[in-house]
CSV table of C-alpha atoms and ligand atoms in Angstrom, one decimal:
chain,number,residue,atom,x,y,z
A,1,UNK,CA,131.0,-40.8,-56.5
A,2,UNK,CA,132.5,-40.0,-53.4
A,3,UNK,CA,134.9,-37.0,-52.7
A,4,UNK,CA,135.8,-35.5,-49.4
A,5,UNK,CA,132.1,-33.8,-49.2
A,6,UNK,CA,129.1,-33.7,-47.5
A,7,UNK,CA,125.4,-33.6,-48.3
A,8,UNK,CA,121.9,-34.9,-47.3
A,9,UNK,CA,119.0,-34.3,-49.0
A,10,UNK,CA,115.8,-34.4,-46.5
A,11,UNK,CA,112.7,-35.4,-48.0
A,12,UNK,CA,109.8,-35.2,-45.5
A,13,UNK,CA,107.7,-32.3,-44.8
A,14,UNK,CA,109.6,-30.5,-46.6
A,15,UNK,CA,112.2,-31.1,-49.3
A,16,UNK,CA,115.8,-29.8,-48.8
A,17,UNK,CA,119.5,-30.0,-49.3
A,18,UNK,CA,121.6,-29.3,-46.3
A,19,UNK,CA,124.9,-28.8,-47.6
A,20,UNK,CA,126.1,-29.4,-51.3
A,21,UNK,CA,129.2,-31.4,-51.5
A,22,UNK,CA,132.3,-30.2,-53.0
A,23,UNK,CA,131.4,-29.7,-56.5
A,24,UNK,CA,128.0,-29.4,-59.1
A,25,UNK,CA,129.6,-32.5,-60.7
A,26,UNK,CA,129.4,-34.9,-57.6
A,27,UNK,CA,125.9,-33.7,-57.0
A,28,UNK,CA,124.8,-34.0,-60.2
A,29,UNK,CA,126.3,-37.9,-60.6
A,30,UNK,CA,125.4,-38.7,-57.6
A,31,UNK,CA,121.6,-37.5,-58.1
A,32,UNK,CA,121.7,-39.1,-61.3
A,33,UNK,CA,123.0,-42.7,-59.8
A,34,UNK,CA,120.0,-42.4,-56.7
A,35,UNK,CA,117.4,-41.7,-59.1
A,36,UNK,CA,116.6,-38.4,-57.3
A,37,UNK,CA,115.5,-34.6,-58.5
A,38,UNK,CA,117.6,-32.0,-57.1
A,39,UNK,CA,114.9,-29.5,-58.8
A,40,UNK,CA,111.8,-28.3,-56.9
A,41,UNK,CA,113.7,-28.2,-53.9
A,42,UNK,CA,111.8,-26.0,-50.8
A,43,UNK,CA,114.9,-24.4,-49.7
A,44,UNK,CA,118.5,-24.9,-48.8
A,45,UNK,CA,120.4,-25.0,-45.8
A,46,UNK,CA,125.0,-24.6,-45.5
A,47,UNK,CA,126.4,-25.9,-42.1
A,48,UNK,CA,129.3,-23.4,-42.4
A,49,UNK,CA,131.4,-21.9,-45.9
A,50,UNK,CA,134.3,-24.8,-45.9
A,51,UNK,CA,134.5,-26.0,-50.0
A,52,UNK,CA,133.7,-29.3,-48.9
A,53,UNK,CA,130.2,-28.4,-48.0
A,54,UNK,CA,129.5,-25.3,-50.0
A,55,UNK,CA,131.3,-25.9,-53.1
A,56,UNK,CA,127.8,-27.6,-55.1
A,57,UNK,CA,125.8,-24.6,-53.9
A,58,UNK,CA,125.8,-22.8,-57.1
A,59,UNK,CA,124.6,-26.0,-59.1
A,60,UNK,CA,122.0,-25.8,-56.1
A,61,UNK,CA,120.6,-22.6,-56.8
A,62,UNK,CA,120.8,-23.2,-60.7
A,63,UNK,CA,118.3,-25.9,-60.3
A,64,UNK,CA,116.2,-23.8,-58.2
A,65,UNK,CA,116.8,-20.0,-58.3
A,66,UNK,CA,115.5,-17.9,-56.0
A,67,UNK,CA,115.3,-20.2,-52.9
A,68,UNK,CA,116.2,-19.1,-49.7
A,69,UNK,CA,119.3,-20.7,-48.5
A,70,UNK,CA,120.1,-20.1,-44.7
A,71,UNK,CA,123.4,-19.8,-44.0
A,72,UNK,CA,126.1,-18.5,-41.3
A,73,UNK,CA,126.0,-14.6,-42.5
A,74,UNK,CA,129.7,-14.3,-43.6
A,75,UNK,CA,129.2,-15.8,-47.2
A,76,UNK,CA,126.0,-13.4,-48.1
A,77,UNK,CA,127.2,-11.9,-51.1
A,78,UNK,CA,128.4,-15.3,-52.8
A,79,UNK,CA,125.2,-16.7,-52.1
A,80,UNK,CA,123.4,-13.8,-53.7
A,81,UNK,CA,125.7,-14.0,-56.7
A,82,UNK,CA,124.8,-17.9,-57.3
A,83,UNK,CA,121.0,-17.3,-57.6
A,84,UNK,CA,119.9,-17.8,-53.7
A,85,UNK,CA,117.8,-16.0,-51.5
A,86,UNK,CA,120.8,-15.3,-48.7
A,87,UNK,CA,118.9,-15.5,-45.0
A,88,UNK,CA,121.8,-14.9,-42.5
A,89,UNK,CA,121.7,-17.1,-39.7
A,90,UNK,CA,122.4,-15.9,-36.0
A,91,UNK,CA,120.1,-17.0,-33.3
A,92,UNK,CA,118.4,-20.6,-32.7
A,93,UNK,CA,115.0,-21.1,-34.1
A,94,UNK,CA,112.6,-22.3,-36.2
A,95,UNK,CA,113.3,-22.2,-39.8
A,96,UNK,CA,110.3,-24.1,-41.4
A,97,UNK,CA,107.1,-26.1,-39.6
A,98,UNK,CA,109.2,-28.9,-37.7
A,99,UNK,CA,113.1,-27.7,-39.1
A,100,UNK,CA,114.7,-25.8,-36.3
A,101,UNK,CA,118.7,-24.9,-36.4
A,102,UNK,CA,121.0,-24.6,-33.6
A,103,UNK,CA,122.0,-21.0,-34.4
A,104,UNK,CA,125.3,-20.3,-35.9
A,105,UNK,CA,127.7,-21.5,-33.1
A,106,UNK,CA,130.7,-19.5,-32.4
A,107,UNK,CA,129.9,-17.7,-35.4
A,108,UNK,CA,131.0,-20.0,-37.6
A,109,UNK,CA,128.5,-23.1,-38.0
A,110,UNK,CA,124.9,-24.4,-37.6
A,111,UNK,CA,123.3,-27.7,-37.1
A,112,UNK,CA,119.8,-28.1,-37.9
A,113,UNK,CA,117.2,-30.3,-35.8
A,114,UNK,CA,114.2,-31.9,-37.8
A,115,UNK,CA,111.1,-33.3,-35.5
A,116,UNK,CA,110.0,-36.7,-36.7
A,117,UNK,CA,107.3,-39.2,-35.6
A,118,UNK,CA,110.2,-41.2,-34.1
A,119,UNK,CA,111.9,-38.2,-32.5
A,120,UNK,CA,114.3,-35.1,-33.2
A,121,UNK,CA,117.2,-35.9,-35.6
A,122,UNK,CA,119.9,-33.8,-35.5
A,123,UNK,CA,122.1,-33.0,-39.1
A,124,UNK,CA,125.2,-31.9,-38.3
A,125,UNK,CA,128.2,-30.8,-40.7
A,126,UNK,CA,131.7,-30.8,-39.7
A,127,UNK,CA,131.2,-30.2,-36.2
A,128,UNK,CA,134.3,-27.6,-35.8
A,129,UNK,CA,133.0,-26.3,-32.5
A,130,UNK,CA,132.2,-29.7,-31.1
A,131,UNK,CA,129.6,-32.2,-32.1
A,132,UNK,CA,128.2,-32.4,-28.3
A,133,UNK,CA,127.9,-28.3,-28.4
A,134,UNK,CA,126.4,-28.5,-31.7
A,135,UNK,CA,124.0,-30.9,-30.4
A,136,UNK,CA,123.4,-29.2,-26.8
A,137,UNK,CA,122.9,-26.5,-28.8
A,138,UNK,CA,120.2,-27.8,-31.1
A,139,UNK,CA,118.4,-29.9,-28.1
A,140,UNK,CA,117.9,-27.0,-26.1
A,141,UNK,CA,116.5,-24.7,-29.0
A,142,UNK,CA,114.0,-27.3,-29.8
A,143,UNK,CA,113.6,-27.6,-26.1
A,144,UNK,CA,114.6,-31.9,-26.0
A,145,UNK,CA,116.6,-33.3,-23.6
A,146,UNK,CA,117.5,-36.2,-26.6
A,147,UNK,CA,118.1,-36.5,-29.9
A,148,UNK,CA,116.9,-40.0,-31.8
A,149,UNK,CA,119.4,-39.9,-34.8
A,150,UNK,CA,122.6,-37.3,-34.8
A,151,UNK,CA,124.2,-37.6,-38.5
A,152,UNK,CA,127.2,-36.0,-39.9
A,153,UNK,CA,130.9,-35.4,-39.5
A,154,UNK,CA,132.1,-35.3,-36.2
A,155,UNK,CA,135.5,-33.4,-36.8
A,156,UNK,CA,137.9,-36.4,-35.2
A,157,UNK,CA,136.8,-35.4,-32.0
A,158,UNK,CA,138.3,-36.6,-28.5
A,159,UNK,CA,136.7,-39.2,-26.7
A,160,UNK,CA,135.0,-37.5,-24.3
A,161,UNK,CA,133.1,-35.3,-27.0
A,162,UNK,CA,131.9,-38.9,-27.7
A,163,UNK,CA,130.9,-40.2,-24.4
A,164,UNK,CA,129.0,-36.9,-24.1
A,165,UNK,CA,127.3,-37.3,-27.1
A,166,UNK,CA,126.2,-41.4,-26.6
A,167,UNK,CA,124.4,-39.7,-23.6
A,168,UNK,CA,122.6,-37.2,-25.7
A,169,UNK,CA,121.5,-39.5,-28.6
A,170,UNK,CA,119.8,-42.7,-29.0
A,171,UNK,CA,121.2,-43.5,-32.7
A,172,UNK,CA,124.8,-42.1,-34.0
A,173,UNK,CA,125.7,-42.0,-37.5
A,174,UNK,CA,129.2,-40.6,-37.7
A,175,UNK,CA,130.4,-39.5,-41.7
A,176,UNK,CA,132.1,-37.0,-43.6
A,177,UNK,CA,135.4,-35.9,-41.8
A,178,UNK,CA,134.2,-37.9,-38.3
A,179,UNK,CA,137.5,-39.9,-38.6
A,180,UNK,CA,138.1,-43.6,-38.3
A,181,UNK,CA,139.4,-43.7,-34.9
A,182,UNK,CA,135.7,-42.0,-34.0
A,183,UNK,CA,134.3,-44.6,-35.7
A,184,UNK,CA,135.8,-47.7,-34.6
A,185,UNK,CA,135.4,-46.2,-30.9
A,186,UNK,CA,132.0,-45.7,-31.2
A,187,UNK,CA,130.9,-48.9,-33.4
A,188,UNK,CA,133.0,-50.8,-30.3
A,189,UNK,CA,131.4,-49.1,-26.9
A,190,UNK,CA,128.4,-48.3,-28.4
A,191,UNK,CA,127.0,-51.0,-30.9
A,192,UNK,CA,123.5,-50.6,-29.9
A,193,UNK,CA,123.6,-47.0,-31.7
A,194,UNK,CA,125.7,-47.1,-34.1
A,195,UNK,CA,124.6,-46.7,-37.6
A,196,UNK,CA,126.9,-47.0,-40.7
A,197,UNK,CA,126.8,-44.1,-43.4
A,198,UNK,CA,128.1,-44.0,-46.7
A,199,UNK,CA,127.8,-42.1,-49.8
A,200,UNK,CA,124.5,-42.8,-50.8
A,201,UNK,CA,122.6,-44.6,-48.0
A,202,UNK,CA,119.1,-43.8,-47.9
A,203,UNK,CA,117.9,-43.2,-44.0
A,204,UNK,CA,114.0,-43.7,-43.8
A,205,UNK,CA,112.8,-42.5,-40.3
B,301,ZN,ZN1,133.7,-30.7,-43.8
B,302,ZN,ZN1,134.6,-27.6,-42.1
């Protein structure tokens, strides 16, 4: 099922959702089609409170009260009121072993930056501050100069916002609200990196 949403659930290390769609039911369907568990998750993570990223949250923290979900601090309360543990979010850092997020960025969103064998991939959400800032960000808290996979939506972004990012990742998976025009330019100049997303692809890194 595919609505205006975005979600990824990691499953490495440790096993999380980093944002939750736009409502339980799409999560729930979409678990249900992919065969995966949305229960014993470790903890949760929201890019920024937009509905199209926060509105499965509470199914979320139905399935697994009590979890810490980190979050830019405006939507504490809510948070609190669906079953989470609320952790604010302000500076850049290390969340869990190899998870580090960018910091909530103009005080509005975060990016998070996983270490892999094959090298740091960055999660973005909707980008709203820039997806090369949200990845300059998360690079120099985790102290790379490159990323090896940058996933997410890209908010329509200009061009050069793109050129600037094909210089800061090896691998670029544009989704969510990234915006065809993004797309197309990026699948044409940059085919080498380019890597197709849709609801329900499984990445294995
Ligand atoms: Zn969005
Ligand atoms: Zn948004």
């Amino acid at each position: 099922m595919n609505e205006w949403g975005w979600s990824v659930l990691v499953e490495g290390d440790a096993r999380f959702i980093f944002d939750a769609d736009t409502n339980p039911l799409v999560l729930a369907h979409n678990a249900k089609i992919l065969n995966v568990n949305l229960r014993g998750l470790e903890f949760a993570v929201l890019s920024h409170w937009h509905y199209d990223h926060y509105g499965g949250l509470p199914y979320i923290a139905e399935l697994n009260p009590g979890i810490n979900l980190y979050a830019p601090p405006e939507g504490m309360p809510m948070a609190m009121r669906w079953g989470f543990n609320p952790v604010p979010v302000f500076k850049g850092g290390l969340l869990r072993n190899n998870i580090y997020t960018s910091g909530t960025v103009d005080g509005f969103e975060q990016a998070i930056g996983i270490e892999t064998n094959s090298g740091l991939v960055i999660i973005v959400g909707c980008s709203h501050p820039g997806v090369d800032v949200m990845v300059e960000k998360t690079l120099e808290v985790v102290g790379y100069k490159k990323a090896y996979l940058v996933i997410g939506g890209f908010h329509s972004p200009p061009i050069f916002r793109l050129e600037k990012l094909a210089k800061l990742s090896e691998l670029i998976a544009p989704a969510h609200c990234s915006g065809d025009v993004a797309k197309t330019f990026l699948k044409r100049k940059f085919k080498e990196k380019y890597v197709e997303v849709k609801t329900g692809t499984i990445i294995k890194i």
